[in-house]
């Protein structure tokens, strides 16, 4: 089944070029089917790239998925044109009366700020509260995960001496329980990370309403869930494309920043070839989330 998006959004052309089944909203509206409704609160400055990455992953299930792109109203990003936001994105005020089967809250390049110092923090608090009653399951990514863990559970983020930047091996937590979210994923798998802060696994373990599903010696607790499955926290970036870390590295080098090449990422000394070893895990993870945590538990009518 297809993912349903506006045919004028850049992701439509990119994903159809990859032979992904995309359906525009006009065609979807005449089909007698109950699609899964997913909202994406995109806090990244690279709006087009980020939305395409998530849409690509959400398109791989047998479900018809409607996507609603959401932006903050209290902060106007400077890396994207206002006309683009107005055309393809909704403000929170425009969607707060709706119910969604799932929601993704992305990362944001503000991790060195205190949470309360982020320009849109008050609005994000309102959105986080709203997810408890209006969303079946919410997936929080990177800084979005740190922000939600801080807001809901009082868990702190801690600065790193050196940026956690690269592809790192992770291990599934083996406790004898069957975890649908991790079904089909190998005992050891890889995930990209790009951040200056970390969540300590010990802080998660001290919170009785949370469970660690996977961890990394280098990157810390990486996949965490609430016991009711309504909140999933991923501290890395499974959604990243092959070239994403390369672009981040080259951007920071061009700015004159003291940045080392991403670890375990380049396959050659010239740093041109990328060893992509996380895509199968990414696809399985998002299919599992849509199937087990969204589709099978969301009501037919909200």
PDB file of C-alpha atoms in Angstrom:
ATOM      1  CA  UNK A   1       0.000   0.000   0.000  1.00  0.00           C
ATOM      2  CA  UNK A   2       1.168   3.575  -0.607  1.00  0.00           C
ATOM      3  CA  UNK A   3       2.195   6.518   1.463  1.00  0.00           C
ATOM      4  CA  UNK A   4      -0.068   9.507   0.787  1.00  0.00           C
ATOM      5  CA  UNK A   5       1.554  12.932   0.369  1.00  0.00           C
ATOM      6  CA  UNK A   6       1.078  16.123  -1.606  1.00  0.00           C
ATOM      7  CA  UNK A   7       2.262  15.538  -5.188  1.00  0.00           C
ATOM      8  CA  UNK A   8       3.954  18.963  -5.248  1.00  0.00           C
ATOM      9  CA  UNK A   9       6.209  18.324  -2.252  1.00  0.00           C
ATOM     10  CA  UNK A  10       9.839  17.530  -3.247  1.00  0.00           C
ATOM     11  CA  UNK A  11       9.697  14.127  -1.551  1.00  0.00           C
ATOM     12  CA  UNK A  12       7.032  13.002  -4.047  1.00  0.00           C
ATOM     13  CA  UNK A  13       9.387  13.211  -7.017  1.00  0.00           C
ATOM     14  CA  UNK A  14      12.339  11.736  -5.091  1.00  0.00           C
ATOM     15  CA  UNK A  15      10.427   8.716  -3.779  1.00  0.00           C
ATOM     16  CA  UNK A  16       8.624   7.959  -7.044  1.00  0.00           C
ATOM     17  CA  UNK A  17      12.054   8.003  -8.676  1.00  0.00           C
ATOM     18  CA  UNK A  18      13.049   5.276  -6.194  1.00  0.00           C
ATOM     19  CA  UNK A  19      10.026   3.197  -7.295  1.00  0.00           C
ATOM     20  CA  UNK A  20       8.315   3.707  -3.952  1.00  0.00           C
ATOM     21  CA  UNK A  21       4.514   3.522  -4.165  1.00  0.00           C
ATOM     22  CA  UNK A  22       3.365   7.089  -3.597  1.00  0.00           C
ATOM     23  CA  UNK A  23      -0.230   8.238  -3.909  1.00  0.00           C
ATOM     24  CA  UNK A  24      -1.319  11.857  -4.101  1.00  0.00           C
ATOM     25  CA  UNK A  25      -4.152  13.021  -1.862  1.00  0.00           C
ATOM     26  CA  UNK A  26      -6.610  13.462  -4.744  1.00  0.00           C
ATOM     27  CA  UNK A  27      -6.448   9.770  -5.612  1.00  0.00           C
ATOM     28  CA  UNK A  28      -6.425   8.680  -1.986  1.00  0.00           C
ATOM     29  CA  UNK A  29      -9.603  10.624  -1.206  1.00  0.00           C
ATOM     30  CA  UNK A  30     -11.685   8.480  -3.578  1.00  0.00           C
ATOM     31  CA  UNK A  31     -10.589   5.190  -2.004  1.00  0.00           C
ATOM     32  CA  UNK A  32     -12.817   3.574   0.609  1.00  0.00           C
ATOM     33  CA  UNK A  33     -10.103   2.752   3.104  1.00  0.00           C
ATOM     34  CA  UNK A  34      -9.145   3.854   6.595  1.00  0.00           C
ATOM     35  CA  UNK A  35      -5.532   5.066   6.252  1.00  0.00           C
ATOM     36  CA  UNK A  36      -3.123   5.364   9.148  1.00  0.00           C
ATOM     37  CA  UNK A  37      -2.723   9.024  10.111  1.00  0.00           C
ATOM     38  CA  UNK A  38       0.848  10.003  11.021  1.00  0.00           C
ATOM     39  CA  UNK A  39       1.959  13.500  12.029  1.00  0.00           C
ATOM     40  CA  UNK A  40       5.617  14.520  11.754  1.00  0.00           C
ATOM     41  CA  UNK A  41       6.734  17.486  13.870  1.00  0.00           C
ATOM     42  CA  UNK A  42       9.833  18.434  11.906  1.00  0.00           C
ATOM     43  CA  UNK A  43      12.216  20.472  14.066  1.00  0.00           C
ATOM     44  CA  UNK A  44      15.217  20.024  11.780  1.00  0.00           C
ATOM     45  CA  UNK A  45      16.475  22.982   9.707  1.00  0.00           C
ATOM     46  CA  UNK A  46      16.842  20.699   6.670  1.00  0.00           C
ATOM     47  CA  UNK A  47      13.085  20.314   6.233  1.00  0.00           C
ATOM     48  CA  UNK A  48      13.021  18.740   2.759  1.00  0.00           C
ATOM     49  CA  UNK A  49      15.769  16.217   3.509  1.00  0.00           C
ATOM     50  CA  UNK A  50      14.302  15.179   6.863  1.00  0.00           C
ATOM     51  CA  UNK A  51      10.729  14.800   5.672  1.00  0.00           C
ATOM     52  CA  UNK A  52      11.886  12.662   2.729  1.00  0.00           C
ATOM     53  CA  UNK A  53      13.919  10.384   4.998  1.00  0.00           C
ATOM     54  CA  UNK A  54      10.964   9.648   7.270  1.00  0.00           C
ATOM     55  CA  UNK A  55       8.496   9.305   4.396  1.00  0.00           C
ATOM     56  CA  UNK A  56      10.805   6.754   2.767  1.00  0.00           C
ATOM     57  CA  UNK A  57      10.753   4.570   5.884  1.00  0.00           C
ATOM     58  CA  UNK A  58       7.022   4.935   6.480  1.00  0.00           C
ATOM     59  CA  UNK A  59       6.297   3.826   2.920  1.00  0.00           C
ATOM     60  CA  UNK A  60       7.640   0.293   3.377  1.00  0.00           C
ATOM     61  CA  UNK A  61       4.706  -1.235   5.249  1.00  0.00           C
ATOM     62  CA  UNK A  62       1.554  -2.743   3.640  1.00  0.00           C
ATOM     63  CA  UNK A  63      -0.517   0.055   5.218  1.00  0.00           C
ATOM     64  CA  UNK A  64      -1.811   3.193   3.545  1.00  0.00           C
ATOM     65  CA  UNK A  65      -0.247   6.055   5.479  1.00  0.00           C
ATOM     66  CA  UNK A  66      -1.391   9.681   5.414  1.00  0.00           C
ATOM     67  CA  UNK A  67       1.319  12.158   6.383  1.00  0.00           C
ATOM     68  CA  UNK A  68       0.684  15.531   8.028  1.00  0.00           C
ATOM     69  CA  UNK A  69       3.765  17.737   8.351  1.00  0.00           C
ATOM     70  CA  UNK A  70       3.761  19.966  11.417  1.00  0.00           C
ATOM     71  CA  UNK A  71       5.915  22.948  12.371  1.00  0.00           C
ATOM     72  CA  UNK A  72       6.207  25.163  15.415  1.00  0.00           C
ATOM     73  CA  UNK A  73       4.332  28.441  15.367  1.00  0.00           C
ATOM     74  CA  UNK A  74       6.453  30.268  17.945  1.00  0.00           C
ATOM     75  CA  UNK A  75       9.683  29.964  15.952  1.00  0.00           C
ATOM     76  CA  UNK A  76      10.271  30.673  12.276  1.00  0.00           C
ATOM     77  CA  UNK A  77      13.172  28.618  10.864  1.00  0.00           C
ATOM     78  CA  UNK A  78      15.696  30.514   8.781  1.00  0.00           C
ATOM     79  CA  UNK A  79      16.830  27.646   6.531  1.00  0.00           C
ATOM     80  CA  UNK A  80      13.568  27.231   4.633  1.00  0.00           C
ATOM     81  CA  UNK A  81      11.340  29.631   2.756  1.00  0.00           C
ATOM     82  CA  UNK A  82       8.134  30.786   4.428  1.00  0.00           C
ATOM     83  CA  UNK A  83       6.163  29.893   1.286  1.00  0.00           C
ATOM     84  CA  UNK A  84       7.342  26.278   1.529  1.00  0.00           C
ATOM     85  CA  UNK A  85       6.244  26.032   5.161  1.00  0.00           C
ATOM     86  CA  UNK A  86       2.915  27.679   4.428  1.00  0.00           C
ATOM     87  CA  UNK A  87       2.234  25.316   1.548  1.00  0.00           C
ATOM     88  CA  UNK A  88       3.207  21.967   3.016  1.00  0.00           C
ATOM     89  CA  UNK A  89       3.161  22.358   6.816  1.00  0.00           C
ATOM     90  CA  UNK A  90       0.479  22.851   9.449  1.00  0.00           C
ATOM     91  CA  UNK A  91       0.887  24.847  12.638  1.00  0.00           C
ATOM     92  CA  UNK A  92       0.074  23.010  15.847  1.00  0.00           C
ATOM     93  CA  UNK A  93      -3.021  25.177  16.298  1.00  0.00           C
ATOM     94  CA  UNK A  94      -4.345  23.811  13.001  1.00  0.00           C
ATOM     95  CA  UNK A  95      -4.096  20.151  14.032  1.00  0.00           C
ATOM     96  CA  UNK A  96      -4.568  20.180  17.813  1.00  0.00           C
ATOM     97  CA  UNK A  97      -8.247  19.258  17.456  1.00  0.00           C
ATOM     98  CA  UNK A  98      -7.398  16.084  15.518  1.00  0.00           C
ATOM     99  CA  UNK A  99      -6.459  12.563  16.588  1.00  0.00           C
ATOM    100  CA  UNK A 100      -3.467  10.770  15.078  1.00  0.00           C
ATOM    101  CA  UNK A 101      -2.550   7.100  15.061  1.00  0.00           C
ATOM    102  CA  UNK A 102       1.139   7.913  15.279  1.00  0.00           C
ATOM    103  CA  UNK A 103       3.463  10.876  15.543  1.00  0.00           C
ATOM    104  CA  UNK A 104       7.172  11.447  15.003  1.00  0.00           C
ATOM    105  CA  UNK A 105       8.975  14.305  16.750  1.00  0.00           C
ATOM    106  CA  UNK A 106      12.380  14.806  15.165  1.00  0.00           C
ATOM    107  CA  UNK A 107      15.695  15.948  16.525  1.00  0.00           C
ATOM    108  CA  UNK A 108      16.832  19.580  16.462  1.00  0.00           C
ATOM    109  CA  UNK A 109      20.250  21.302  16.473  1.00  0.00           C
ATOM    110  CA  UNK A 110      19.700  22.865  19.916  1.00  0.00           C
ATOM    111  CA  UNK A 111      21.112  20.198  22.218  1.00  0.00           C
ATOM    112  CA  UNK A 112      23.744  22.470  23.774  1.00  0.00           C
ATOM    113  CA  UNK A 113      20.984  24.756  25.054  1.00  0.00           C
ATOM    114  CA  UNK A 114      19.090  24.116  28.246  1.00  0.00           C
ATOM    115  CA  UNK A 115      15.654  22.799  27.320  1.00  0.00           C
ATOM    116  CA  UNK A 116      13.874  25.819  28.772  1.00  0.00           C
ATOM    117  CA  UNK A 117      16.093  28.161  26.719  1.00  0.00           C
ATOM    118  CA  UNK A 118      14.918  26.739  23.381  1.00  0.00           C
ATOM    119  CA  UNK A 119      12.798  29.342  21.588  1.00  0.00           C
ATOM    120  CA  UNK A 120       9.790  27.057  21.111  1.00  0.00           C
ATOM    121  CA  UNK A 121      10.032  25.117  24.391  1.00  0.00           C
ATOM    122  CA  UNK A 122       6.675  26.300  25.798  1.00  0.00           C
ATOM    123  CA  UNK A 123       4.921  25.289  22.592  1.00  0.00           C
ATOM    124  CA  UNK A 124       6.728  21.925  22.605  1.00  0.00           C
ATOM    125  CA  UNK A 125       5.533  21.331  26.168  1.00  0.00           C
ATOM    126  CA  UNK A 126       1.963  21.836  24.976  1.00  0.00           C
ATOM    127  CA  UNK A 127       2.519  19.446  22.072  1.00  0.00           C
ATOM    128  CA  UNK A 128       4.048  16.820  24.369  1.00  0.00           C
ATOM    129  CA  UNK A 129       1.036  17.019  26.686  1.00  0.00           C
ATOM    130  CA  UNK A 130      -1.278  16.772  23.681  1.00  0.00           C
ATOM    131  CA  UNK A 131       0.351  13.537  22.477  1.00  0.00           C
ATOM    132  CA  UNK A 132      -0.811  11.784  25.647  1.00  0.00           C
ATOM    133  CA  UNK A 133      -4.468  12.107  24.635  1.00  0.00           C
ATOM    134  CA  UNK A 134      -4.423  12.578  20.862  1.00  0.00           C
ATOM    135  CA  UNK A 135      -1.789  10.106  19.592  1.00  0.00           C
ATOM    136  CA  UNK A 136      -1.734   6.314  19.896  1.00  0.00           C
ATOM    137  CA  UNK A 137       2.073   6.048  19.803  1.00  0.00           C
ATOM    138  CA  UNK A 138       4.714   8.782  19.531  1.00  0.00           C
ATOM    139  CA  UNK A 139       8.256   8.225  18.268  1.00  0.00           C
ATOM    140  CA  UNK A 140      10.833  10.721  19.570  1.00  0.00           C
ATOM    141  CA  UNK A 141      14.158  11.077  17.722  1.00  0.00           C
ATOM    142  CA  UNK A 142      17.573  12.277  19.054  1.00  0.00           C
ATOM    143  CA  UNK A 143      17.059  15.696  20.722  1.00  0.00           C
ATOM    144  CA  UNK A 144      13.316  15.077  20.512  1.00  0.00           C
ATOM    145  CA  UNK A 145      13.881  11.938  22.598  1.00  0.00           C
ATOM    146  CA  UNK A 146      16.002  13.833  25.116  1.00  0.00           C
ATOM    147  CA  UNK A 147      13.394  16.589  25.375  1.00  0.00           C
ATOM    148  CA  UNK A 148      10.545  14.128  25.945  1.00  0.00           C
ATOM    149  CA  UNK A 149      12.506  12.095  28.508  1.00  0.00           C
ATOM    150  CA  UNK A 150      13.273  15.325  30.348  1.00  0.00           C
ATOM    151  CA  UNK A 151       9.693  16.592  30.229  1.00  0.00           C
ATOM    152  CA  UNK A 152       7.838  13.382  31.067  1.00  0.00           C
ATOM    153  CA  UNK A 153      10.352  11.670  33.353  1.00  0.00           C
ATOM    154  CA  UNK A 154      12.791  14.309  34.604  1.00  0.00           C
ATOM    155  CA  UNK A 155      15.766  12.563  32.956  1.00  0.00           C
ATOM    156  CA  UNK A 156      18.771  14.789  32.265  1.00  0.00           C
ATOM    157  CA  UNK A 157      21.002  14.984  29.227  1.00  0.00           C
ATOM    158  CA  UNK A 158      24.745  15.190  29.865  1.00  0.00           C
ATOM    159  CA  UNK A 159      27.385  16.957  27.733  1.00  0.00           C
ATOM    160  CA  UNK A 160      30.019  14.847  26.007  1.00  0.00           C
ATOM    161  CA  UNK A 161      33.707  15.761  25.872  1.00  0.00           C
ATOM    162  CA  UNK A 162      33.688  14.843  22.192  1.00  0.00           C
ATOM    163  CA  UNK A 163      30.792  14.683  19.750  1.00  0.00           C
ATOM    164  CA  UNK A 164      29.190  11.262  19.357  1.00  0.00           C
ATOM    165  CA  UNK A 165      29.484  11.149  15.589  1.00  0.00           C
ATOM    166  CA  UNK A 166      29.426   8.066  13.399  1.00  0.00           C
ATOM    167  CA  UNK A 167      27.960   4.592  13.037  1.00  0.00           C
ATOM    168  CA  UNK A 168      27.994   2.533  16.215  1.00  0.00           C
ATOM    169  CA  UNK A 169      27.230  -1.072  17.086  1.00  0.00           C
ATOM    170  CA  UNK A 170      24.240  -1.661  19.372  1.00  0.00           C
ATOM    171  CA  UNK A 171      23.005  -4.692  21.261  1.00  0.00           C
ATOM    172  CA  UNK A 172      19.440  -5.714  21.921  1.00  0.00           C
ATOM    173  CA  UNK A 173      18.523  -6.191  25.560  1.00  0.00           C
ATOM    174  CA  UNK A 174      17.828  -9.886  26.063  1.00  0.00           C
ATOM    175  CA  UNK A 175      15.468 -10.400  28.985  1.00  0.00           C
ATOM    176  CA  UNK A 176      13.389 -13.346  27.794  1.00  0.00           C
ATOM    177  CA  UNK A 177      10.429 -11.196  26.728  1.00  0.00           C
ATOM    178  CA  UNK A 178       9.177 -10.960  23.175  1.00  0.00           C
ATOM    179  CA  UNK A 179       9.490  -7.319  22.082  1.00  0.00           C
ATOM    180  CA  UNK A 180       7.456  -6.693  18.901  1.00  0.00           C
ATOM    181  CA  UNK A 181       9.273  -3.437  18.193  1.00  0.00           C
ATOM    182  CA  UNK A 182      12.559  -5.314  17.770  1.00  0.00           C
ATOM    183  CA  UNK A 183      11.179  -8.326  15.933  1.00  0.00           C
ATOM    184  CA  UNK A 184      13.472  -9.452  13.124  1.00  0.00           C
ATOM    185  CA  UNK A 185      16.296  -7.129  14.174  1.00  0.00           C
ATOM    186  CA  UNK A 186      19.638  -8.840  14.810  1.00  0.00           C
ATOM    187  CA  UNK A 187      21.077  -9.161  18.317  1.00  0.00           C
ATOM    188  CA  UNK A 188      23.760  -6.694  17.184  1.00  0.00           C
ATOM    189  CA  UNK A 189      22.931  -3.910  14.754  1.00  0.00           C
ATOM    190  CA  UNK A 190      24.187  -0.474  13.702  1.00  0.00           C
ATOM    191  CA  UNK A 191      22.792   3.034  13.927  1.00  0.00           C
ATOM    192  CA  UNK A 192      24.040   6.536  13.034  1.00  0.00           C
ATOM    193  CA  UNK A 193      24.501   9.114  15.816  1.00  0.00           C
ATOM    194  CA  UNK A 194      25.300  12.802  15.675  1.00  0.00           C
ATOM    195  CA  UNK A 195      25.069  14.667  18.979  1.00  0.00           C
ATOM    196  CA  UNK A 196      26.998  16.429  21.731  1.00  0.00           C
ATOM    197  CA  UNK A 197      24.996  15.064  24.676  1.00  0.00           C
ATOM    198  CA  UNK A 198      24.055  11.675  26.079  1.00  0.00           C
ATOM    199  CA  UNK A 199      21.375  10.026  28.214  1.00  0.00           C
ATOM    200  CA  UNK A 200      22.820   7.766  30.912  1.00  0.00           C
ATOM    201  CA  UNK A 201      21.419   4.241  30.900  1.00  0.00           C
ATOM    202  CA  UNK A 202      21.470   4.267  34.707  1.00  0.00           C
ATOM    203  CA  UNK A 203      18.958   7.138  34.723  1.00  0.00           C
ATOM    204  CA  UNK A 204      16.619   5.136  32.485  1.00  0.00           C
ATOM    205  CA  UNK A 205      16.925   2.032  34.645  1.00  0.00           C
ATOM    206  CA  UNK A 206      15.934   4.042  37.695  1.00  0.00           C
ATOM    207  CA  UNK A 207      12.648   4.996  36.032  1.00  0.00           C
ATOM    208  CA  UNK A 208      10.110   2.197  36.547  1.00  0.00           C
ATOM    209  CA  UNK A 209       7.870   3.300  33.647  1.00  0.00           C
ATOM    210  CA  UNK A 210      10.619   2.954  31.040  1.00  0.00           C
ATOM    211  CA  UNK A 211      12.488   0.049  29.492  1.00  0.00           C
ATOM    212  CA  UNK A 212      15.746  -0.004  27.507  1.00  0.00           C
ATOM    213  CA  UNK A 213      15.455  -2.131  24.371  1.00  0.00           C
ATOM    214  CA  UNK A 214      18.937  -1.517  22.927  1.00  0.00           C
ATOM    215  CA  UNK A 215      22.188   0.133  23.956  1.00  0.00           C
ATOM    216  CA  UNK A 216      25.661   0.941  22.690  1.00  0.00           C
ATOM    217  CA  UNK A 217      28.956   1.123  24.593  1.00  0.00           C
ATOM    218  CA  UNK A 218      29.773   4.297  22.695  1.00  0.00           C
ATOM    219  CA  UNK A 219      26.358   5.926  22.251  1.00  0.00           C
ATOM    220  CA  UNK A 220      24.584   4.807  25.433  1.00  0.00           C
ATOM    221  CA  UNK A 221      20.923   3.811  25.715  1.00  0.00           C
ATOM    222  CA  UNK A 222      19.675   4.005  22.136  1.00  0.00           C
ATOM    223  CA  UNK A 223      16.130   2.610  21.988  1.00  0.00           C
ATOM    224  CA  UNK A 224      13.844   3.114  24.962  1.00  0.00           C
ATOM    225  CA  UNK A 225      10.103   2.688  25.354  1.00  0.00           C
ATOM    226  CA  UNK A 226       7.404   3.403  27.918  1.00  0.00           C
ATOM    227  CA  UNK A 227       5.852   0.254  29.346  1.00  0.00           C
ATOM    228  CA  UNK A 228       2.505   1.083  27.727  1.00  0.00           C
ATOM    229  CA  UNK A 229       4.206   1.326  24.270  1.00  0.00           C
ATOM    230  CA  UNK A 230       2.792   4.796  23.681  1.00  0.00           C
ATOM    231  CA  UNK A 231       6.201   6.463  23.740  1.00  0.00           C
ATOM    232  CA  UNK A 232       9.329   5.277  21.913  1.00  0.00           C
ATOM    233  CA  UNK A 233      12.638   7.108  22.230  1.00  0.00           C
ATOM    234  CA  UNK A 234      15.487   6.682  19.729  1.00  0.00           C
ATOM    235  CA  UNK A 235      18.657   8.613  20.568  1.00  0.00           C
ATOM    236  CA  UNK A 236      20.219   8.042  17.141  1.00  0.00           C
ATOM    237  CA  UNK A 237      19.168   8.553  13.532  1.00  0.00           C
ATOM    238  CA  UNK A 238      18.030   5.356  11.846  1.00  0.00           C
ATOM    239  CA  UNK A 239      16.362   7.534   9.215  1.00  0.00           C
ATOM    240  CA  UNK A 240      19.643   8.975   7.918  1.00  0.00           C
ATOM    241  CA  UNK A 241      20.525   8.484   4.257  1.00  0.00           C
ATOM    242  CA  UNK A 242      23.852   7.121   3.058  1.00  0.00           C
ATOM    243  CA  UNK A 243      25.358  10.608   2.629  1.00  0.00           C
ATOM    244  CA  UNK A 244      23.871  12.440   5.648  1.00  0.00           C
ATOM    245  CA  UNK A 245      26.861  12.186   7.995  1.00  0.00           C
ATOM    246  CA  UNK A 246      29.200  12.991   5.117  1.00  0.00           C
ATOM    247  CA  UNK A 247      27.280  16.197   4.429  1.00  0.00           C
ATOM    248  CA  UNK A 248      27.325  17.116   8.136  1.00  0.00           C
ATOM    249  CA  UNK A 249      31.075  16.512   8.310  1.00  0.00           C
ATOM    250  CA  UNK A 250      31.803  18.586   5.210  1.00  0.00           C
ATOM    251  CA  UNK A 251      29.522  21.381   6.430  1.00  0.00           C
ATOM    252  CA  UNK A 252      31.283  21.616   9.786  1.00  0.00           C
ATOM    253  CA  UNK A 253      34.728  21.447   8.185  1.00  0.00           C
ATOM    254  CA  UNK A 254      33.751  24.310   5.867  1.00  0.00           C
ATOM    255  CA  UNK A 255      32.776  26.340   8.941  1.00  0.00           C
ATOM    256  CA  UNK A 256      36.240  25.772  10.419  1.00  0.00           C
ATOM    257  CA  UNK A 257      34.913  23.662  13.297  1.00  0.00           C
ATOM    258  CA  UNK A 258      37.141  21.135  15.029  1.00  0.00           C
ATOM    259  CA  UNK A 259      35.312  18.034  13.859  1.00  0.00           C
ATOM    260  CA  UNK A 260      36.690  14.539  13.363  1.00  0.00           C
ATOM    261  CA  UNK A 261      35.419  12.293  10.557  1.00  0.00           C
ATOM    262  CA  UNK A 262      32.415  10.180  11.556  1.00  0.00           C
ATOM    263  CA  UNK A 263      33.537   6.891  13.114  1.00  0.00           C
ATOM    264  CA  UNK A 264      33.006   3.561  11.340  1.00  0.00           C
ATOM    265  CA  UNK A 265      31.451   5.375   8.393  1.00  0.00           C
ATOM    266  CA  UNK A 266      33.791   5.810   5.462  1.00  0.00           C
ATOM    267  CA  UNK A 267      34.871   2.696   3.569  1.00  0.00           C
ATOM    268  CA  UNK A 268      37.949   4.288   1.988  1.00  0.00           C
ATOM    269  CA  UNK A 269      40.865   6.482   3.041  1.00  0.00           C
ATOM    270  CA  UNK A 270      39.743   9.245   0.696  1.00  0.00           C
ATOM    271  CA  UNK A 271      36.475   9.486   2.694  1.00  0.00           C
ATOM    272  CA  UNK A 272      34.274   9.288  -0.377  1.00  0.00           C
ATOM    273  CA  UNK A 273      32.733   5.821  -0.120  1.00  0.00           C
ATOM    274  CA  UNK A 274      30.220   5.179   2.644  1.00  0.00           C
ATOM    275  CA  UNK A 275      29.593   1.801   4.258  1.00  0.00           C
ATOM    276  CA  UNK A 276      25.823   1.810   4.802  1.00  0.00           C
ATOM    277  CA  UNK A 277      25.048  -0.942   7.305  1.00  0.00           C
ATOM    278  CA  UNK A 278      21.948   0.358   9.073  1.00  0.00           C
ATOM    279  CA  UNK A 279      19.242   0.486   6.373  1.00  0.00           C
ATOM    280  CA  UNK A 280      17.741  -2.986   6.937  1.00  0.00           C
ATOM    281  CA  UNK A 281      17.449  -2.317  10.669  1.00  0.00           C
ATOM    282  CA  UNK A 282      15.799   1.032   9.967  1.00  0.00           C
ATOM    283  CA  UNK A 283      13.186  -0.472   7.684  1.00  0.00           C
ATOM    284  CA  UNK A 284      12.348  -3.286  10.097  1.00  0.00           C
ATOM    285  CA  UNK A 285      12.111  -0.924  13.039  1.00  0.00           C
ATOM    286  CA  UNK A 286       9.665   1.465  11.352  1.00  0.00           C
ATOM    287  CA  UNK A 287       7.554  -1.382   9.950  1.00  0.00           C
ATOM    288  CA  UNK A 288       7.348  -2.887  13.447  1.00  0.00           C
ATOM    289  CA  UNK A 289       6.401   0.447  14.993  1.00  0.00           C
ATOM    290  CA  UNK A 290       3.646   1.058  12.438  1.00  0.00           C
ATOM    291  CA  UNK A 291       2.312  -2.486  12.721  1.00  0.00           C
ATOM    292  CA  UNK A 292       2.567  -3.405  16.401  1.00  0.00           C
ATOM    293  CA  UNK A 293       2.465  -0.045  18.183  1.00  0.00           C
ATOM    294  CA  UNK A 294       0.165   1.892  15.845  1.00  0.00           C
ATOM    295  CA  UNK A 295      -2.003  -0.137  13.463  1.00  0.00           C
ATOM    296  CA  UNK A 296      -2.886  -3.076  15.735  1.00  0.00           C
ATOM    297  CA  UNK A 297      -3.832  -0.939  18.726  1.00  0.00           C
ATOM    298  CA  UNK A 298      -5.270   2.290  17.321  1.00  0.00           C
ATOM    299  CA  UNK A 299      -9.090   2.559  17.254  1.00  0.00           C
ATOM    300  CA  UNK A 300     -10.807   2.441  13.863  1.00  0.00           C
ATOM    301  CA  UNK A 301     -12.614   5.637  14.788  1.00  0.00           C
ATOM    302  CA  UNK A 302     -11.017   8.137  17.145  1.00  0.00           C
TER     303      UNK A 302
END
